[in-house]
mmCIF file of C-alpha atoms in Angstrom:
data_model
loop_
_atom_site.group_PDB
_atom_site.id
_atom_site.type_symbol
_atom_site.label_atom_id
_atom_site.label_comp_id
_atom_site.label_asym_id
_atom_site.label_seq_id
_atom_site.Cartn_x
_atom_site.Cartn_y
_atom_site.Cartn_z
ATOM 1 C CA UNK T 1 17.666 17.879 -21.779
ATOM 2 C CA UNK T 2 17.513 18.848 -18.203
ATOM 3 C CA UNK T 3 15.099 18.410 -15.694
ATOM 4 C CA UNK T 4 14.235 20.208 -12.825
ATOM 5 C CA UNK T 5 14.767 18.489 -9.271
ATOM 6 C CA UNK T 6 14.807 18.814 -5.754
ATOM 7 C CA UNK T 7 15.616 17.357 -2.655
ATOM 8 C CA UNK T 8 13.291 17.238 0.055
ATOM 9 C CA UNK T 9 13.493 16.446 4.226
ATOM 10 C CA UNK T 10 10.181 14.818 5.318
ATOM 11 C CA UNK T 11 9.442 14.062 8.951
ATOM 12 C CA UNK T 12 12.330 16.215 10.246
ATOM 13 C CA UNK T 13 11.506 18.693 13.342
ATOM 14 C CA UNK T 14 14.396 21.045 11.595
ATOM 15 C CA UNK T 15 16.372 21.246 8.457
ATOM 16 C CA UNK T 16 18.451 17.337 8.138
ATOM 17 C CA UNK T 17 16.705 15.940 10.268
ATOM 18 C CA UNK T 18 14.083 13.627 8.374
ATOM 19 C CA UNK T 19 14.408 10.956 5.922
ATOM 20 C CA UNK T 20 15.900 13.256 2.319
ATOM 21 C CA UNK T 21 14.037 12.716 -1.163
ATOM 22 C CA UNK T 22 15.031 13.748 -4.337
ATOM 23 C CA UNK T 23 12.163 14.680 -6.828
ATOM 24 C CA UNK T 24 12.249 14.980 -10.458
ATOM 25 C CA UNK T 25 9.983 17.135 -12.145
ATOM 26 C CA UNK T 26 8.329 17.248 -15.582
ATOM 27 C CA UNK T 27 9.625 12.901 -15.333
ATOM 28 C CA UNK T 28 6.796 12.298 -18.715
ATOM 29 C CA UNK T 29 9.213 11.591 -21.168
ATOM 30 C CA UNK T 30 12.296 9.450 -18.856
ATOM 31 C CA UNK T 31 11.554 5.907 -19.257
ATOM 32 C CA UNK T 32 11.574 2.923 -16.265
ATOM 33 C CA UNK T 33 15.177 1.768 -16.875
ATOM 34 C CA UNK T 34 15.898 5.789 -16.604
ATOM 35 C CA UNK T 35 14.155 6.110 -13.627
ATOM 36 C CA UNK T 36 15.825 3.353 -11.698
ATOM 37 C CA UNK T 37 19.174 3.965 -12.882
ATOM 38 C CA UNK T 38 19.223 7.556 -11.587
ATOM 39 C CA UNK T 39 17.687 6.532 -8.433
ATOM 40 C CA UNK T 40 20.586 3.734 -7.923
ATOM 41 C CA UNK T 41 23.286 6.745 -9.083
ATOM 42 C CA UNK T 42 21.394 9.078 -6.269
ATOM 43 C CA UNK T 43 21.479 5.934 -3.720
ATOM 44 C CA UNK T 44 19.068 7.606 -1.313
ATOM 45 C CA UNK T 45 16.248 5.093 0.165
ATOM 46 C CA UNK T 46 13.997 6.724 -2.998
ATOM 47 C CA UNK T 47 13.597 8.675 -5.318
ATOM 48 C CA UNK T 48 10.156 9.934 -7.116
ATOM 49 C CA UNK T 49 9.271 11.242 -10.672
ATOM 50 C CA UNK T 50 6.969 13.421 -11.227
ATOM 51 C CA UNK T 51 4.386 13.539 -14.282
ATOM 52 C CA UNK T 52 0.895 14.510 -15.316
ATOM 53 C CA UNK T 53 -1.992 12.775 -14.091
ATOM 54 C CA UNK T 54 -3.862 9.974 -16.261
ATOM 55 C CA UNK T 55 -6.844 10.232 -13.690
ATOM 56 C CA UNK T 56 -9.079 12.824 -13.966
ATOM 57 C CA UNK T 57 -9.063 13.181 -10.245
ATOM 58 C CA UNK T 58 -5.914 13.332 -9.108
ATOM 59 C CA UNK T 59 -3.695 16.311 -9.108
ATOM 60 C CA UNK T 60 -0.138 14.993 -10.105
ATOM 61 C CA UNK T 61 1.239 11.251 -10.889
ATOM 62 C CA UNK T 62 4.016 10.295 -9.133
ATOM 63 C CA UNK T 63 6.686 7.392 -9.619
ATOM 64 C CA UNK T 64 8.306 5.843 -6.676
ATOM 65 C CA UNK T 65 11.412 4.250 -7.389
ATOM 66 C CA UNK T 66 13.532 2.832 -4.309
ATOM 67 C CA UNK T 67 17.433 1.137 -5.379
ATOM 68 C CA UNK T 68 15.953 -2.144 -6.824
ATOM 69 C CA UNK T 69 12.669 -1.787 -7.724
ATOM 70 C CA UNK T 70 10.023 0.291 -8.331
ATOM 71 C CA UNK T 71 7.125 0.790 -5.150
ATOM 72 C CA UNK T 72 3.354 1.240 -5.671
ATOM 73 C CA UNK T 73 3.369 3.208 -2.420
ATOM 74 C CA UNK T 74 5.348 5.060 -0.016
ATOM 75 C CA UNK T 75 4.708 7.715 2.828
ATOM 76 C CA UNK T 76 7.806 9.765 2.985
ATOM 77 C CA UNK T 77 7.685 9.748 -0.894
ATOM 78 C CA UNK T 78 4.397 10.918 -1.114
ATOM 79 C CA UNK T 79 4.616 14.200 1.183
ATOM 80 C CA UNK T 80 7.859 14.641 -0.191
ATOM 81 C CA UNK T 81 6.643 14.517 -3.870
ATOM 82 C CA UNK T 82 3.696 16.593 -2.706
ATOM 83 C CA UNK T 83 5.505 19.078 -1.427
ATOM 84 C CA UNK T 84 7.943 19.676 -4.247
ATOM 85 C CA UNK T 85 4.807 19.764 -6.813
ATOM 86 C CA UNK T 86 2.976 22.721 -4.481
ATOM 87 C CA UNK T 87 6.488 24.704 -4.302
ATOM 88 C CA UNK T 88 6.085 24.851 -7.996
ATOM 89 C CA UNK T 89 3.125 27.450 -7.516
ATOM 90 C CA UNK T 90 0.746 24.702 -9.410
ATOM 91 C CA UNK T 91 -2.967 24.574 -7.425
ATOM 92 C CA UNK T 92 -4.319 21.778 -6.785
ATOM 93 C CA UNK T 93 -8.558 21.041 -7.329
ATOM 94 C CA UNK T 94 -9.512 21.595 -3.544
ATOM 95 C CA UNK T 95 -8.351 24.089 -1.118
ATOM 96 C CA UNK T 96 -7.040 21.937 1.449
ATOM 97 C CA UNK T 97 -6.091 18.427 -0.513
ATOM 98 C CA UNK T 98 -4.500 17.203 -3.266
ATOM 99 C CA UNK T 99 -5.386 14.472 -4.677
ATOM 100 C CA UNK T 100 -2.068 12.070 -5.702
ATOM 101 C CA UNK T 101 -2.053 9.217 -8.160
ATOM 102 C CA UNK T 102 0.344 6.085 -7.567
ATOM 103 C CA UNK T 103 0.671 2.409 -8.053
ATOM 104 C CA UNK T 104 -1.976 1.745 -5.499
ATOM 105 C CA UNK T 105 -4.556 4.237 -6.771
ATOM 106 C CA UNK T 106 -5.170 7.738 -5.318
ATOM 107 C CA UNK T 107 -3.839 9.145 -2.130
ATOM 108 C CA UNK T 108 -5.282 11.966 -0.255
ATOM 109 C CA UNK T 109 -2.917 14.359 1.146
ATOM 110 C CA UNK T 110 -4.429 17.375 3.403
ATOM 111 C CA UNK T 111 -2.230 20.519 3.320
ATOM 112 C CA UNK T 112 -2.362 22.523 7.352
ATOM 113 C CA UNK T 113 -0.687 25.312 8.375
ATOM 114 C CA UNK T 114 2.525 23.303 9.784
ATOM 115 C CA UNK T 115 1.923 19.646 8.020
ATOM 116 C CA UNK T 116 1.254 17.757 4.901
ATOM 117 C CA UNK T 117 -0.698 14.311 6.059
ATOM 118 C CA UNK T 118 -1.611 11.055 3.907
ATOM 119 C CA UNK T 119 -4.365 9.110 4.158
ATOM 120 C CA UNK T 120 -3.019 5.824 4.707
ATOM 121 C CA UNK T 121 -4.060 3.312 1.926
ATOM 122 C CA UNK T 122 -5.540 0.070 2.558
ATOM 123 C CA UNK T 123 -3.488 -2.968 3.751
ATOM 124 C CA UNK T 124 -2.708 -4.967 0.779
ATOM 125 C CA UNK T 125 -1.646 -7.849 3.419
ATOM 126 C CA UNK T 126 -2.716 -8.432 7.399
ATOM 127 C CA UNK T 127 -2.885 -11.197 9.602
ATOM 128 C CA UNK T 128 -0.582 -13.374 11.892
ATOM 129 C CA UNK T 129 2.598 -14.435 10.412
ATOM 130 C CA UNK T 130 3.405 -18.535 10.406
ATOM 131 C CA UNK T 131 5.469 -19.563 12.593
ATOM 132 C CA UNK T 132 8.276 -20.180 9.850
ATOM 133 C CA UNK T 133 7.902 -16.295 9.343
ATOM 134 C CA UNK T 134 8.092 -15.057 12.781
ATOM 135 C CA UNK T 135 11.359 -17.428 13.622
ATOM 136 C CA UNK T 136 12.792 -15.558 10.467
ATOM 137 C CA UNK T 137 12.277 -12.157 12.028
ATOM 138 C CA UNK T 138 13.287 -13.662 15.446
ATOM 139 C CA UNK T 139 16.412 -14.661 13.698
ATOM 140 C CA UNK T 140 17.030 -11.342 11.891
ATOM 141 C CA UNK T 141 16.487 -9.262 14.857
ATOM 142 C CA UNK T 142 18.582 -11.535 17.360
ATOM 143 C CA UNK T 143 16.356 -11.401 19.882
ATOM 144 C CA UNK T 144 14.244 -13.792 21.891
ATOM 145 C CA UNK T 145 10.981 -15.329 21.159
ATOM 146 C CA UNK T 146 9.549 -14.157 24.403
ATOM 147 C CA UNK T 147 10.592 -10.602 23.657
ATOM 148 C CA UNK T 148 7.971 -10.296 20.998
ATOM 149 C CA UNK T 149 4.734 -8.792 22.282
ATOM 150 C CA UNK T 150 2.859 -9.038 19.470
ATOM 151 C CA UNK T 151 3.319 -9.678 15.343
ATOM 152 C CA UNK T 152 1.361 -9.013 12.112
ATOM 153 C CA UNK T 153 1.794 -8.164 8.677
ATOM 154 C CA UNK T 154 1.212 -4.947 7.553
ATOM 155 C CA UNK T 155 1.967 -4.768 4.102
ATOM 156 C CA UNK T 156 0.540 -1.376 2.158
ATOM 157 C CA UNK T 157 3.102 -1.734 -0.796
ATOM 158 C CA UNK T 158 6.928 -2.518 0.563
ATOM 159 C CA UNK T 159 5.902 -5.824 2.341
ATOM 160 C CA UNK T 160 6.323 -4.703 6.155
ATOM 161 C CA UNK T 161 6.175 -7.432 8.563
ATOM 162 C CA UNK T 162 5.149 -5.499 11.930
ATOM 163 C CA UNK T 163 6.888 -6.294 15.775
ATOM 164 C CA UNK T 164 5.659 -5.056 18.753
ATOM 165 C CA UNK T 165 8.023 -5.401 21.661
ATOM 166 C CA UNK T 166 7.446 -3.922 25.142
ATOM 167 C CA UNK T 167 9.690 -0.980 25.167
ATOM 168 C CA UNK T 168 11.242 2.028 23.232
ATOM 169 C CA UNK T 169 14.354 1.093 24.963
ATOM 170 C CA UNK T 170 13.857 -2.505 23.260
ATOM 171 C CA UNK T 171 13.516 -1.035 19.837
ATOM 172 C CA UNK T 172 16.105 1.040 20.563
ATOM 173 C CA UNK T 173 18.480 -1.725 21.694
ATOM 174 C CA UNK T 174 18.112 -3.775 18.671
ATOM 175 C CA UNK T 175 21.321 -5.018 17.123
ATOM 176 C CA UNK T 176 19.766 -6.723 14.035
ATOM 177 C CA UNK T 177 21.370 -8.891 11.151
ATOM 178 C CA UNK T 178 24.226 -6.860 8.276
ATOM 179 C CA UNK T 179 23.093 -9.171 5.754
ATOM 180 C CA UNK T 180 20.294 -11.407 4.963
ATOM 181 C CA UNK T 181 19.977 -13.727 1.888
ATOM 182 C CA UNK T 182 16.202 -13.318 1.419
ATOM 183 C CA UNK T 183 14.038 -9.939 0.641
ATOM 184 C CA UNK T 184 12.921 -8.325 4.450
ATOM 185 C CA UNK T 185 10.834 -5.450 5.413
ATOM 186 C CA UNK T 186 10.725 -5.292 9.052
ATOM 187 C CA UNK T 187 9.485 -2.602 11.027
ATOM 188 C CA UNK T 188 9.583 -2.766 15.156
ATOM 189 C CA UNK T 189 7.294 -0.705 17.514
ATOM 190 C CA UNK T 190 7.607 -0.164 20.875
ATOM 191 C CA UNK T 191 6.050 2.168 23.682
ATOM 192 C CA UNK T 192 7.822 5.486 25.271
ATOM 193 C CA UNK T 193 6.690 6.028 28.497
ATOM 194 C CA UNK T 194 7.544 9.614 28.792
ATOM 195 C CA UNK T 195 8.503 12.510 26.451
ATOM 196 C CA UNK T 196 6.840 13.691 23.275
ATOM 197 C CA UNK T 197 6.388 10.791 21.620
ATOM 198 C CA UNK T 198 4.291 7.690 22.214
ATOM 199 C CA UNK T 199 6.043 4.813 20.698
ATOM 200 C CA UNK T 200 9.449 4.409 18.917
ATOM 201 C CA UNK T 201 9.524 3.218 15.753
ATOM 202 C CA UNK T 202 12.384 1.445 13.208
ATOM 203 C CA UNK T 203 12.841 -0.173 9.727
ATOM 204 C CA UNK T 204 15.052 -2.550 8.575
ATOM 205 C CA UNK T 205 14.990 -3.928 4.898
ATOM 206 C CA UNK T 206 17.900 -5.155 2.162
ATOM 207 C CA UNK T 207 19.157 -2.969 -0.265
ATOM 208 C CA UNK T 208 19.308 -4.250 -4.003
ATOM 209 C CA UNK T 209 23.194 -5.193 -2.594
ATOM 210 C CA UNK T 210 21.988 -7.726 -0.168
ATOM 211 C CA UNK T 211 22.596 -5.400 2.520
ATOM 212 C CA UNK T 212 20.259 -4.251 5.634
ATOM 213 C CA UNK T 213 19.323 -0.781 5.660
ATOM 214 C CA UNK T 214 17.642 0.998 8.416
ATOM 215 C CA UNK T 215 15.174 3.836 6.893
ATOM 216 C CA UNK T 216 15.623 6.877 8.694
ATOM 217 C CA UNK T 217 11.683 7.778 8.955
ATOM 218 C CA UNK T 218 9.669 5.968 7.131
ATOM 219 C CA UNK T 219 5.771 7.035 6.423
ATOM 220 C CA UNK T 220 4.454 3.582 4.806
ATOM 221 C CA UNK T 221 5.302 1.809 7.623
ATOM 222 C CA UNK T 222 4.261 4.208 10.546
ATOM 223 C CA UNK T 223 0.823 4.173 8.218
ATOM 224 C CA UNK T 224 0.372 0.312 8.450
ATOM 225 C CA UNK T 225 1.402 0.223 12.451
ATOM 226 C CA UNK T 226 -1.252 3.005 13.307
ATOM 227 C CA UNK T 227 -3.553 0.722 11.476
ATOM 228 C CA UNK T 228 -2.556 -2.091 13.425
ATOM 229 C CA UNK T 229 -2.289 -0.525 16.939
ATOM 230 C CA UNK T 230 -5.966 1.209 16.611
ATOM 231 C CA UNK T 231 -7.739 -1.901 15.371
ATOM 232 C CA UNK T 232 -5.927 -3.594 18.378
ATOM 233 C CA UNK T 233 -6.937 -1.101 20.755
ATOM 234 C CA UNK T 234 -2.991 -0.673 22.017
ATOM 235 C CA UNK T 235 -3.652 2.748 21.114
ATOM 236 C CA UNK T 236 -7.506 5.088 20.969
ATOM 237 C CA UNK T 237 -6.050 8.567 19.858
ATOM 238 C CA UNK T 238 -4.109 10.560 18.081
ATOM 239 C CA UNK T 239 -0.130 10.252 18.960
ATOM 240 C CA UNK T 240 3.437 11.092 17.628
ATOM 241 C CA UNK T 241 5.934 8.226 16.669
ATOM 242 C CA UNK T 242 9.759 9.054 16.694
ATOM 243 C CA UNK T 243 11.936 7.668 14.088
ATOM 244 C CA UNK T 244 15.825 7.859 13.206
ATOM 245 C CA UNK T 245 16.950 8.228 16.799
ATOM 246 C CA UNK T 246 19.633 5.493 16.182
ATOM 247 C CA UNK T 247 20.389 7.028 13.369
ATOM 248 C CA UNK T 248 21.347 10.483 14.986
ATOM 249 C CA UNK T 249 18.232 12.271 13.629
ATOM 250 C CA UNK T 250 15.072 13.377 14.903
ATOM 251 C CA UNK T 251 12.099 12.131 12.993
ATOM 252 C CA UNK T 252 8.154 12.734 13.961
ATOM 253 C CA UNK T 253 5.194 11.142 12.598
ATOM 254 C CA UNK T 254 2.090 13.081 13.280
ATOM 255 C CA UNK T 255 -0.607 10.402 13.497
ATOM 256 C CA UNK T 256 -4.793 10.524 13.870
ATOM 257 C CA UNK T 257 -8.154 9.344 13.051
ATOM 258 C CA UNK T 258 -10.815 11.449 11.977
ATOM 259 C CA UNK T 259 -14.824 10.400 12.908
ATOM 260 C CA UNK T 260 -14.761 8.543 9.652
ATOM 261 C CA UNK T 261 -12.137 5.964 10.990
ATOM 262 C CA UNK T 262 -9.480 7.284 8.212
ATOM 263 C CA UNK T 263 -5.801 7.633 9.570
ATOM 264 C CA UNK T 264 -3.689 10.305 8.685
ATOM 265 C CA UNK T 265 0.365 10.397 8.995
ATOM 266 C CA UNK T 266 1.960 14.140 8.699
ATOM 267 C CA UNK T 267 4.925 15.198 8.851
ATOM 268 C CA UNK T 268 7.336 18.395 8.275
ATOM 269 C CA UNK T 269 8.559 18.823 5.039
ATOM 270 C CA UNK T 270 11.844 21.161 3.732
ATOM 271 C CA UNK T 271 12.947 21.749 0.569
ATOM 272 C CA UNK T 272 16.957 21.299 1.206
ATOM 273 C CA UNK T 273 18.319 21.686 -2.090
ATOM 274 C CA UNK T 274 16.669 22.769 -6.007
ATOM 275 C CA UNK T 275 18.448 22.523 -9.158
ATOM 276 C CA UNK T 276 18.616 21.385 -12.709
ATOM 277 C CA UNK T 277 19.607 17.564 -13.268
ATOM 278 C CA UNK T 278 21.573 17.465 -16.571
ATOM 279 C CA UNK T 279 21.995 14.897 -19.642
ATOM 280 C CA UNK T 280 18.886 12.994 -19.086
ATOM 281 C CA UNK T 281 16.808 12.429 -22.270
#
């Protein structure tokens, strides 16, 4: 049997530029075992499956697998996977939105003229980290205690731990840990003071190997941070975050609030390559 697939850059200004997804259409009949092996064989950050909806409200179900587990959420996944189901020619209920089903629920995703944007979900965990926690991401990030601004978690699904340090040129500095024995999600925020973005933005987490990954742009967490820097007041309107600059690429995350208090993260999306993935079941 084959299936058709594509691969998708989200959050990139140009073609390569983003963080790349590969999407499997017409994913019904592949079962979870299937789902994470081919996602492991792919080895990009995730990969998504796409199926009908069990809700009558939603539009399409999606899948989100990343190399060791499977994700309830994820933002570059989700405009990804929405943009691969609308390049299909398939309409969704409402003009201007689809509605997405996922592990957390349903996700909102307004189509415009040059973006697809998310509403971002609700934080599954908030609050101050212990002390315990915070020298752990002190430790991982080999930095200073007094370098930290500010720390919370802001967990929507992957389990980020949020850092606020003073600069872009901090975040952008950061040499962090190879290797760490225990599961981390860190993501690290800091201000630009010029140019057309407003803060700088980077993810580390382990890999099913053990080793640290940076994500190149990474939706979930730039959701959580704008939730975190509003309700803080560090930040009143809408912005741009950069992502993947140490990584040679040139990632933007379209952030705002509409008069209901609802954030939205939007990005660019390209359809890089489409095919036909063979000798699944």
């Amino acid at each position: 049997m084959t299936h058709e697939f594509q691969m998708i850059d989200v959050f990139g200004t140009r073609a390569l530029s983003g963080n790349p997804l590969a999407v499997v259409l017409g994913a019904d009949e592949l079962t979870t075992g299937e789902m994470q092996r081919l996602t492991r064989w792919l080895n990009l950050s995730e990969t998504t499956f796409l199926m009908r909806p069990t809700r009558p409200a939603a539009d399409y179900r999606v899948r989100i697998f990343s190399l060791d587990r499977e994700l309830p959420f994820a933002g570059h996944p989700t405009l990804g996977s929405c943009h691969a189901w609308l390049s299909t020619g398939r309409a969704a209920r409402k003009a201007t939105e689809i509605v997405q089903e996922c592990g957390v629920g349903l996700v909102t995703i307004r189509r415009e003229p040059e973006l697809l944007s998310f509403a971002a979900p609700p934080l599954m965990r908030s609050g101050c980290p212990t002390q315990e926690e915070l020298s752990e991401a002190i430790a991982f990030l080999r930095i200073e205690s007094g370098e930290i601004v500010d720390a919370a978690w802001v967990d929507n699904g992957p389990g980020w731990l949020g850092i606020r340090l003073a600069s872009a040129e901090k975040v952008l500095a950061l040499a962090p840990q190879r290797s760490w024995p225990r599961r981390i999600d860190i993501g690290v925020v800091g201000p630009h003071f010029q140019g057309d973005a407003a803060v700088e933005v980077r993810a580390f987490f382990n890999n099913h190997l053990g080793t640290i990954v940076e994500d190149p742009v990474t939706g979930s967490l730039n959701a959580s941070l704008a939730q975190w820097l509003f309700s803080t007041g560090v930040i009143d309107g809408a912005y741009v975050a950069a992502q993947g600059t140490r990584l040679g690429l040139h990632g933007r995350v379209h952030v705002s609030r509409d008069s209901a208090g609802h954030i939205w993260i939007g990005g660019k999306t390209h359809t890089q390559v489409t095919g036909r993935l063979q000798g699944l079941p």
